[in-house]
Amino acid sequence: MAVFLLPTLLATSAIASEDAKFFIHKPVLQRFKYNGIEGGASFTITPLDIERPLTVEQDELVDKYSRNDRVNLRKFGICYGLKDDPSMASMEYHACRVSSNEYEIGSETFDIKCRPGESLSISISLGLFAPEGLENTLERHGVVKVGATEVKATYSVLRTALDDGDRVSIDYDFADGGGSLLRDLYDGSKLTFPTNSRAISVAIGSTNDALRDEVAHASSVCK
């Protein structure tokens, strides 16, 4: 697990009651690899594709910058047009979603690393477009929830500004019991990860057998 040598920025907002919901999505970006020491896999995840209104602040940004700065508007979660819009005339600014023109499937990921037989050695990373309020933080403690079960974890957040929008990498290390999380995921359980702003949940959003087989393979190696 990399250590980020950045100053800790304290977030003032509490975890919101509504999670940011993501689903493990076909296709698998990288098949599970095991080199005799460490296993690793990477899956595409996608957020719920739902229509949401722009906030007052986003509306003001559209009014100010929409004529000449569409790329920077994306950093604030504002997209222009949907992939299935029939014409340019029907395109509008809106809160970004999976079906937005600027959104690419595969831009957000769920990564697992483990050392087989060592329950203390599993780590999970989420790579996302930055949710609102999520800032850099180091060595924060929380619990990953699996239904009524809670698993202790230490996590860190690295936020990076890119041309197509801010990204975050959230890395979780587990004190104990982390190796069972993949089995829980395969069984259909939703995993809810703590952050310093709002919780993030991940589940298998498909009954695709090949996808479930990938998770089962990862689970068999990491247990």
PDB file of C-alpha atoms in Angstrom:
ATOM      1  CA  MET A   1       0.000   0.000   0.000  1.00  0.00           C
ATOM      2  CA  ALA A   2       1.513   3.297  -1.073  1.00  0.00           C
ATOM      3  CA  VAL A   3       1.834   6.064   1.520  1.00  0.00           C
ATOM      4  CA  PHE A   4       0.830   9.472   0.182  1.00  0.00           C
ATOM      5  CA  LEU A   5       3.182  12.186   1.422  1.00  0.00           C
ATOM      6  CA  LEU A   6       0.595  14.947   1.412  1.00  0.00           C
ATOM      7  CA  PRO A   7      -0.720  17.205   4.180  1.00  0.00           C
ATOM      8  CA  THR A   8      -3.885  15.899   5.783  1.00  0.00           C
ATOM      9  CA  LEU A   9      -6.921  18.008   4.932  1.00  0.00           C
ATOM     10  CA  LEU A  10      -9.631  17.663   7.562  1.00  0.00           C
ATOM     11  CA  ALA A  11     -13.127  17.263   6.117  1.00  0.00           C
ATOM     12  CA  THR A  12     -15.886  18.975   8.071  1.00  0.00           C
ATOM     13  CA  SER A  13     -18.852  17.110   6.587  1.00  0.00           C
ATOM     14  CA  ALA A  14     -20.178  13.905   8.098  1.00  0.00           C
ATOM     15  CA  ILE A  15     -21.025  10.800   6.114  1.00  0.00           C
ATOM     16  CA  ALA A  16     -24.340  11.434   4.427  1.00  0.00           C
ATOM     17  CA  SER A  17     -27.250   9.086   4.944  1.00  0.00           C
ATOM     18  CA  GLU A  18     -27.435   8.359   1.212  1.00  0.00           C
ATOM     19  CA  ASP A  19     -24.553   6.337  -0.200  1.00  0.00           C
ATOM     20  CA  ALA A  20     -22.898   6.886  -3.550  1.00  0.00           C
ATOM     21  CA  LYS A  21     -23.930   3.612  -5.204  1.00  0.00           C
ATOM     22  CA  PHE A  22     -21.720   1.758  -7.694  1.00  0.00           C
ATOM     23  CA  PHE A  23     -22.102  -1.603  -9.409  1.00  0.00           C
ATOM     24  CA  ILE A  24     -19.416  -3.984 -10.589  1.00  0.00           C
ATOM     25  CA  HIS A  25     -19.997  -4.012 -14.308  1.00  0.00           C
ATOM     26  CA  LYS A  26     -19.082  -6.165 -17.286  1.00  0.00           C
ATOM     27  CA  PRO A  27     -16.487  -6.298 -18.761  1.00  0.00           C
ATOM     28  CA  VAL A  28     -13.750  -7.254 -16.311  1.00  0.00           C
ATOM     29  CA  LEU A  29     -10.787  -4.978 -17.014  1.00  0.00           C
ATOM     30  CA  GLN A  30      -8.134  -7.418 -15.909  1.00  0.00           C
ATOM     31  CA  ARG A  31      -8.498 -11.099 -15.199  1.00  0.00           C
ATOM     32  CA  PHE A  32      -7.374 -12.224 -11.778  1.00  0.00           C
ATOM     33  CA  LYS A  33      -3.617 -12.719 -11.655  1.00  0.00           C
ATOM     34  CA  TYR A  34      -1.729 -14.722  -9.053  1.00  0.00           C
ATOM     35  CA  ASN A  35       2.050 -14.909  -9.220  1.00  0.00           C
ATOM     36  CA  GLY A  36       2.545 -17.267  -6.264  1.00  0.00           C
ATOM     37  CA  ILE A  37       2.874 -14.423  -3.766  1.00  0.00           C
ATOM     38  CA  GLU A  38       0.165 -11.862  -4.374  1.00  0.00           C
ATOM     39  CA  GLY A  39      -3.145 -11.873  -6.236  1.00  0.00           C
ATOM     40  CA  GLY A  40      -4.784  -8.910  -7.915  1.00  0.00           C
ATOM     41  CA  ALA A  41      -7.881  -8.090  -9.971  1.00  0.00           C
ATOM     42  CA  SER A  42      -9.517  -4.964 -11.378  1.00  0.00           C
ATOM     43  CA  PHE A  43     -13.200  -4.558 -12.240  1.00  0.00           C
ATOM     44  CA  THR A  44     -15.117  -1.776 -13.947  1.00  0.00           C
ATOM     45  CA  ILE A  45     -17.694  -0.120 -11.690  1.00  0.00           C
ATOM     46  CA  THR A  46     -20.453   2.249 -12.742  1.00  0.00           C
ATOM     47  CA  PRO A  47     -22.660   4.580 -10.665  1.00  0.00           C
ATOM     48  CA  LEU A  48     -26.429   4.560 -10.867  1.00  0.00           C
ATOM     49  CA  ASP A  49     -27.491   6.234 -14.109  1.00  0.00           C
ATOM     50  CA  ILE A  50     -30.131   8.564 -12.728  1.00  0.00           C
ATOM     51  CA  GLU A  51     -31.185  12.113 -13.528  1.00  0.00           C
ATOM     52  CA  ARG A  52     -30.304  14.650 -10.840  1.00  0.00           C
ATOM     53  CA  PRO A  53     -30.906  18.417 -10.813  1.00  0.00           C
ATOM     54  CA  LEU A  54     -27.982  20.823 -10.896  1.00  0.00           C
ATOM     55  CA  THR A  55     -27.265  22.559  -7.602  1.00  0.00           C
ATOM     56  CA  VAL A  56     -27.595  26.342  -7.325  1.00  0.00           C
ATOM     57  CA  GLU A  57     -23.782  26.599  -7.475  1.00  0.00           C
ATOM     58  CA  GLN A  58     -23.648  24.432 -10.627  1.00  0.00           C
ATOM     59  CA  ASP A  59     -26.339  26.565 -12.294  1.00  0.00           C
ATOM     60  CA  GLU A  60     -24.248  29.666 -11.595  1.00  0.00           C
ATOM     61  CA  LEU A  61     -21.167  28.008 -13.140  1.00  0.00           C
ATOM     62  CA  VAL A  62     -23.133  27.107 -16.276  1.00  0.00           C
ATOM     63  CA  ASP A  63     -24.304  30.710 -16.607  1.00  0.00           C
ATOM     64  CA  LYS A  64     -20.739  31.966 -16.213  1.00  0.00           C
ATOM     65  CA  TYR A  65     -18.655  29.468 -18.229  1.00  0.00           C
ATOM     66  CA  SER A  66     -20.852  27.449 -20.609  1.00  0.00           C
ATOM     67  CA  ARG A  67     -19.849  29.409 -23.742  1.00  0.00           C
ATOM     68  CA  ASN A  68     -16.143  28.691 -23.629  1.00  0.00           C
ATOM     69  CA  ASP A  69     -15.117  26.344 -20.808  1.00  0.00           C
ATOM     70  CA  ARG A  70     -16.999  23.056 -21.081  1.00  0.00           C
ATOM     71  CA  VAL A  71     -13.943  20.990 -20.036  1.00  0.00           C
ATOM     72  CA  ASN A  72     -13.597  22.791 -16.715  1.00  0.00           C
ATOM     73  CA  LEU A  73     -17.328  22.510 -16.052  1.00  0.00           C
ATOM     74  CA  ARG A  74     -16.806  18.715 -16.063  1.00  0.00           C
ATOM     75  CA  LYS A  75     -14.603  19.122 -12.973  1.00  0.00           C
ATOM     76  CA  PHE A  76     -17.693  20.339 -11.149  1.00  0.00           C
ATOM     77  CA  GLY A  77     -19.838  17.400 -12.250  1.00  0.00           C
ATOM     78  CA  ILE A  78     -21.548  19.261 -15.099  1.00  0.00           C
ATOM     79  CA  CYS A  79     -21.918  17.485 -18.467  1.00  0.00           C
ATOM     80  CA  TYR A  80     -23.445  18.550 -21.796  1.00  0.00           C
ATOM     81  CA  GLY A  81     -25.799  16.239 -23.624  1.00  0.00           C
ATOM     82  CA  LEU A  82     -26.582  12.525 -23.372  1.00  0.00           C
ATOM     83  CA  LYS A  83     -25.204   9.801 -25.631  1.00  0.00           C
ATOM     84  CA  ASP A  84     -28.677   9.088 -27.007  1.00  0.00           C
ATOM     85  CA  ASP A  85     -29.692  12.713 -27.668  1.00  0.00           C
ATOM     86  CA  PRO A  86     -31.083  12.850 -31.227  1.00  0.00           C
ATOM     87  CA  SER A  87     -29.491  16.203 -32.104  1.00  0.00           C
ATOM     88  CA  MET A  88     -27.323  19.055 -30.846  1.00  0.00           C
ATOM     89  CA  ALA A  89     -30.466  21.122 -30.335  1.00  0.00           C
ATOM     90  CA  SER A  90     -31.729  18.686 -27.681  1.00  0.00           C
ATOM     91  CA  MET A  91     -28.528  18.734 -25.614  1.00  0.00           C
ATOM     92  CA  GLU A  92     -28.549  20.454 -22.235  1.00  0.00           C
ATOM     93  CA  TYR A  93     -26.211  20.920 -19.284  1.00  0.00           C
ATOM     94  CA  HIS A  94     -26.951  18.482 -16.474  1.00  0.00           C
ATOM     95  CA  ALA A  95     -25.409  16.705 -13.483  1.00  0.00           C
ATOM     96  CA  CYS A  96     -23.073  14.106 -15.000  1.00  0.00           C
ATOM     97  CA  ARG A  97     -24.260  10.507 -15.219  1.00  0.00           C
ATOM     98  CA  VAL A  98     -23.192   7.311 -16.978  1.00  0.00           C
ATOM     99  CA  SER A  99     -25.197   8.148 -20.106  1.00  0.00           C
ATOM    100  CA  SER A 100     -23.638  11.632 -20.412  1.00  0.00           C
ATOM    101  CA  ASN A 101     -21.488  12.326 -23.475  1.00  0.00           C
ATOM    102  CA  GLU A 102     -18.368  12.867 -21.362  1.00  0.00           C
ATOM    103  CA  TYR A 103     -18.708   9.681 -19.331  1.00  0.00           C
ATOM    104  CA  GLU A 104     -16.695   6.614 -20.363  1.00  0.00           C
ATOM    105  CA  ILE A 105     -17.442   3.132 -19.066  1.00  0.00           C
ATOM    106  CA  GLY A 106     -14.252   1.870 -17.437  1.00  0.00           C
ATOM    107  CA  SER A 107     -13.183   5.221 -15.996  1.00  0.00           C
ATOM    108  CA  GLU A 108     -14.032   4.026 -12.481  1.00  0.00           C
ATOM    109  CA  THR A 109     -12.583   0.873 -10.970  1.00  0.00           C
ATOM    110  CA  PHE A 110     -12.656  -1.537  -8.044  1.00  0.00           C
ATOM    111  CA  ASP A 111      -9.270  -3.181  -7.383  1.00  0.00           C
ATOM    112  CA  ILE A 112      -8.365  -6.030  -5.037  1.00  0.00           C
ATOM    113  CA  LYS A 113      -4.955  -7.209  -3.863  1.00  0.00           C
ATOM    114  CA  CYS A 114      -4.293 -10.033  -1.428  1.00  0.00           C
ATOM    115  CA  ARG A 115      -1.737 -12.476  -0.144  1.00  0.00           C
ATOM    116  CA  PRO A 116      -3.448 -15.873   0.046  1.00  0.00           C
ATOM    117  CA  GLY A 117      -3.826 -17.279   3.548  1.00  0.00           C
ATOM    118  CA  GLU A 118      -3.110 -13.949   5.228  1.00  0.00           C
ATOM    119  CA  SER A 119      -6.333 -12.265   6.352  1.00  0.00           C
ATOM    120  CA  LEU A 120      -4.414  -9.120   7.314  1.00  0.00           C
ATOM    121  CA  SER A 121      -3.027  -8.575   3.835  1.00  0.00           C
ATOM    122  CA  ILE A 122      -6.069  -7.809   1.707  1.00  0.00           C
ATOM    123  CA  SER A 123      -6.472  -4.293   0.329  1.00  0.00           C
ATOM    124  CA  ILE A 124      -9.161  -2.738  -1.859  1.00  0.00           C
ATOM    125  CA  SER A 125      -8.883   0.432  -3.921  1.00  0.00           C
ATOM    126  CA  LEU A 126     -11.642   2.512  -5.492  1.00  0.00           C
ATOM    127  CA  GLY A 127     -10.754   4.825  -8.382  1.00  0.00           C
ATOM    128  CA  LEU A 128     -13.587   7.289  -9.020  1.00  0.00           C
ATOM    129  CA  PHE A 129     -14.592  10.639 -10.380  1.00  0.00           C
ATOM    130  CA  ALA A 130     -14.475  12.660  -7.170  1.00  0.00           C
ATOM    131  CA  PRO A 131     -17.734  12.632  -5.169  1.00  0.00           C
ATOM    132  CA  GLU A 132     -18.726  15.982  -3.682  1.00  0.00           C
ATOM    133  CA  GLY A 133     -16.899  16.847  -0.445  1.00  0.00           C
ATOM    134  CA  LEU A 134     -14.261  14.104  -0.683  1.00  0.00           C
ATOM    135  CA  GLU A 135     -10.812  15.552   0.039  1.00  0.00           C
ATOM    136  CA  ASN A 136      -7.320  14.196   0.695  1.00  0.00           C
ATOM    137  CA  THR A 137      -6.911  12.380   3.989  1.00  0.00           C
ATOM    138  CA  LEU A 138      -4.374   9.982   5.481  1.00  0.00           C
ATOM    139  CA  GLU A 139      -4.771   7.117   7.926  1.00  0.00           C
ATOM    140  CA  ARG A 140      -8.415   7.478   8.847  1.00  0.00           C
ATOM    141  CA  HIS A 141     -10.190   4.566  10.550  1.00  0.00           C
ATOM    142  CA  GLY A 142     -13.662   3.286   9.761  1.00  0.00           C
ATOM    143  CA  VAL A 143     -15.725   0.165   9.157  1.00  0.00           C
ATOM    144  CA  VAL A 144     -16.765  -1.502   5.936  1.00  0.00           C
ATOM    145  CA  LYS A 145     -20.350  -2.733   6.299  1.00  0.00           C
ATOM    146  CA  VAL A 146     -21.585  -5.993   4.808  1.00  0.00           C
ATOM    147  CA  GLY A 147     -25.255  -6.158   5.740  1.00  0.00           C
ATOM    148  CA  ALA A 148     -25.296  -6.233   9.549  1.00  0.00           C
ATOM    149  CA  THR A 149     -21.598  -7.158   9.691  1.00  0.00           C
ATOM    150  CA  GLU A 150     -18.822  -4.604  10.170  1.00  0.00           C
ATOM    151  CA  VAL A 151     -15.148  -5.044   9.267  1.00  0.00           C
ATOM    152  CA  LYS A 152     -12.551  -2.591  10.596  1.00  0.00           C
ATOM    153  CA  ALA A 153     -10.435  -0.806   8.010  1.00  0.00           C
ATOM    154  CA  THR A 154      -7.864   1.958   7.690  1.00  0.00           C
ATOM    155  CA  TYR A 155      -8.277   4.102   4.591  1.00  0.00           C
ATOM    156  CA  SER A 156      -6.598   6.990   2.805  1.00  0.00           C
ATOM    157  CA  VAL A 157      -7.826   9.304   0.050  1.00  0.00           C
ATOM    158  CA  LEU A 158      -5.833  10.939  -2.746  1.00  0.00           C
ATOM    159  CA  ARG A 159      -7.651  13.512  -4.897  1.00  0.00           C
ATOM    160  CA  THR A 160      -6.087  14.523  -8.222  1.00  0.00           C
ATOM    161  CA  ALA A 161      -7.236  17.271 -10.604  1.00  0.00           C
ATOM    162  CA  LEU A 162      -7.309  16.192 -14.277  1.00  0.00           C
ATOM    163  CA  ASP A 163      -8.565  17.926 -17.424  1.00  0.00           C
ATOM    164  CA  ASP A 164     -11.718  15.797 -17.603  1.00  0.00           C
ATOM    165  CA  GLY A 165     -12.575  16.125 -13.903  1.00  0.00           C
ATOM    166  CA  ASP A 166     -11.129  15.481 -10.455  1.00  0.00           C
ATOM    167  CA  ARG A 167     -10.399  11.853  -9.606  1.00  0.00           C
ATOM    168  CA  VAL A 168      -9.937  10.158  -6.252  1.00  0.00           C
ATOM    169  CA  SER A 169      -8.148   6.991  -5.250  1.00  0.00           C
ATOM    170  CA  ILE A 170      -9.408   5.520  -1.962  1.00  0.00           C
ATOM    171  CA  ASP A 171      -7.301   2.698  -0.500  1.00  0.00           C
ATOM    172  CA  TYR A 172      -8.561   0.400   2.260  1.00  0.00           C
ATOM    173  CA  ASP A 173      -6.438  -1.939   4.413  1.00  0.00           C
ATOM    174  CA  PHE A 174      -8.206  -4.395   6.692  1.00  0.00           C
ATOM    175  CA  ALA A 175      -7.286  -5.155  10.275  1.00  0.00           C
ATOM    176  CA  ASP A 176      -8.954  -8.567  10.139  1.00  0.00           C
ATOM    177  CA  GLY A 177     -11.531 -10.488   8.169  1.00  0.00           C
ATOM    178  CA  GLY A 178     -11.065  -8.650   4.907  1.00  0.00           C
ATOM    179  CA  GLY A 179     -10.570 -11.867   2.998  1.00  0.00           C
ATOM    180  CA  SER A 180     -14.269 -12.729   3.374  1.00  0.00           C
ATOM    181  CA  LEU A 181     -15.466  -9.587   1.583  1.00  0.00           C
ATOM    182  CA  LEU A 182     -15.129 -11.068  -1.882  1.00  0.00           C
ATOM    183  CA  ARG A 183     -17.176 -14.079  -0.857  1.00  0.00           C
ATOM    184  CA  ASP A 184     -19.843 -11.726   0.492  1.00  0.00           C
ATOM    185  CA  LEU A 185     -19.804  -9.824  -2.773  1.00  0.00           C
ATOM    186  CA  TYR A 186     -20.234 -13.013  -4.775  1.00  0.00           C
ATOM    187  CA  ASP A 187     -23.160 -13.973  -2.554  1.00  0.00           C
ATOM    188  CA  GLY A 188     -24.934 -10.747  -3.503  1.00  0.00           C
ATOM    189  CA  SER A 189     -24.101  -8.607  -0.465  1.00  0.00           C
ATOM    190  CA  LYS A 190     -23.598  -4.867  -0.853  1.00  0.00           C
ATOM    191  CA  LEU A 191     -20.288  -3.575   0.531  1.00  0.00           C
ATOM    192  CA  THR A 192     -20.441  -0.074   2.032  1.00  0.00           C
ATOM    193  CA  PHE A 193     -17.107   1.723   2.371  1.00  0.00           C
ATOM    194  CA  PRO A 194     -16.516   4.696   4.702  1.00  0.00           C
ATOM    195  CA  THR A 195     -15.084   7.959   3.368  1.00  0.00           C
ATOM    196  CA  ASN A 196     -14.578  11.381   4.905  1.00  0.00           C
ATOM    197  CA  SER A 197     -17.690  12.793   3.206  1.00  0.00           C
ATOM    198  CA  ARG A 198     -20.251  10.201   2.119  1.00  0.00           C
ATOM    199  CA  ALA A 199     -20.238   6.420   2.160  1.00  0.00           C
ATOM    200  CA  ILE A 200     -19.678   4.510  -1.092  1.00  0.00           C
ATOM    201  CA  SER A 201     -21.422   1.207  -1.749  1.00  0.00           C
ATOM    202  CA  VAL A 202     -20.381  -1.430  -4.291  1.00  0.00           C
ATOM    203  CA  ALA A 203     -22.385  -4.446  -5.416  1.00  0.00           C
ATOM    204  CA  ILE A 204     -22.596  -6.804  -8.369  1.00  0.00           C
ATOM    205  CA  GLY A 205     -25.222  -5.201 -10.535  1.00  0.00           C
ATOM    206  CA  SER A 206     -25.493  -8.099 -12.941  1.00  0.00           C
ATOM    207  CA  THR A 207     -26.431 -11.779 -12.932  1.00  0.00           C
ATOM    208  CA  ASN A 208     -23.780 -12.404 -15.587  1.00  0.00           C
ATOM    209  CA  ASP A 209     -22.222 -15.781 -14.739  1.00  0.00           C
ATOM    210  CA  ALA A 210     -18.808 -14.917 -16.167  1.00  0.00           C
ATOM    211  CA  LEU A 211     -18.577 -11.860 -13.931  1.00  0.00           C
ATOM    212  CA  ARG A 212     -19.608 -13.835 -10.849  1.00  0.00           C
ATOM    213  CA  ASP A 213     -17.031 -16.485 -11.763  1.00  0.00           C
ATOM    214  CA  GLU A 214     -14.316 -13.817 -11.735  1.00  0.00           C
ATOM    215  CA  VAL A 215     -15.322 -12.741  -8.237  1.00  0.00           C
ATOM    216  CA  ALA A 216     -15.502 -16.376  -7.094  1.00  0.00           C
ATOM    217  CA  HIS A 217     -12.000 -16.994  -8.468  1.00  0.00           C
ATOM    218  CA  ALA A 218     -10.654 -13.965  -6.637  1.00  0.00           C
ATOM    219  CA  SER A 219     -12.387 -15.113  -3.451  1.00  0.00           C
ATOM    220  CA  SER A 220     -10.910 -18.626  -3.668  1.00  0.00           C
ATOM    221  CA  VAL A 221      -7.381 -17.207  -3.934  1.00  0.00           C
ATOM    222  CA  CYS A 222      -7.786 -14.530  -1.252  1.00  0.00           C
ATOM    223  CA  LYS A 223      -9.495 -16.626   1.432  1.00  0.00           C
TER     224      LYS A 223
END
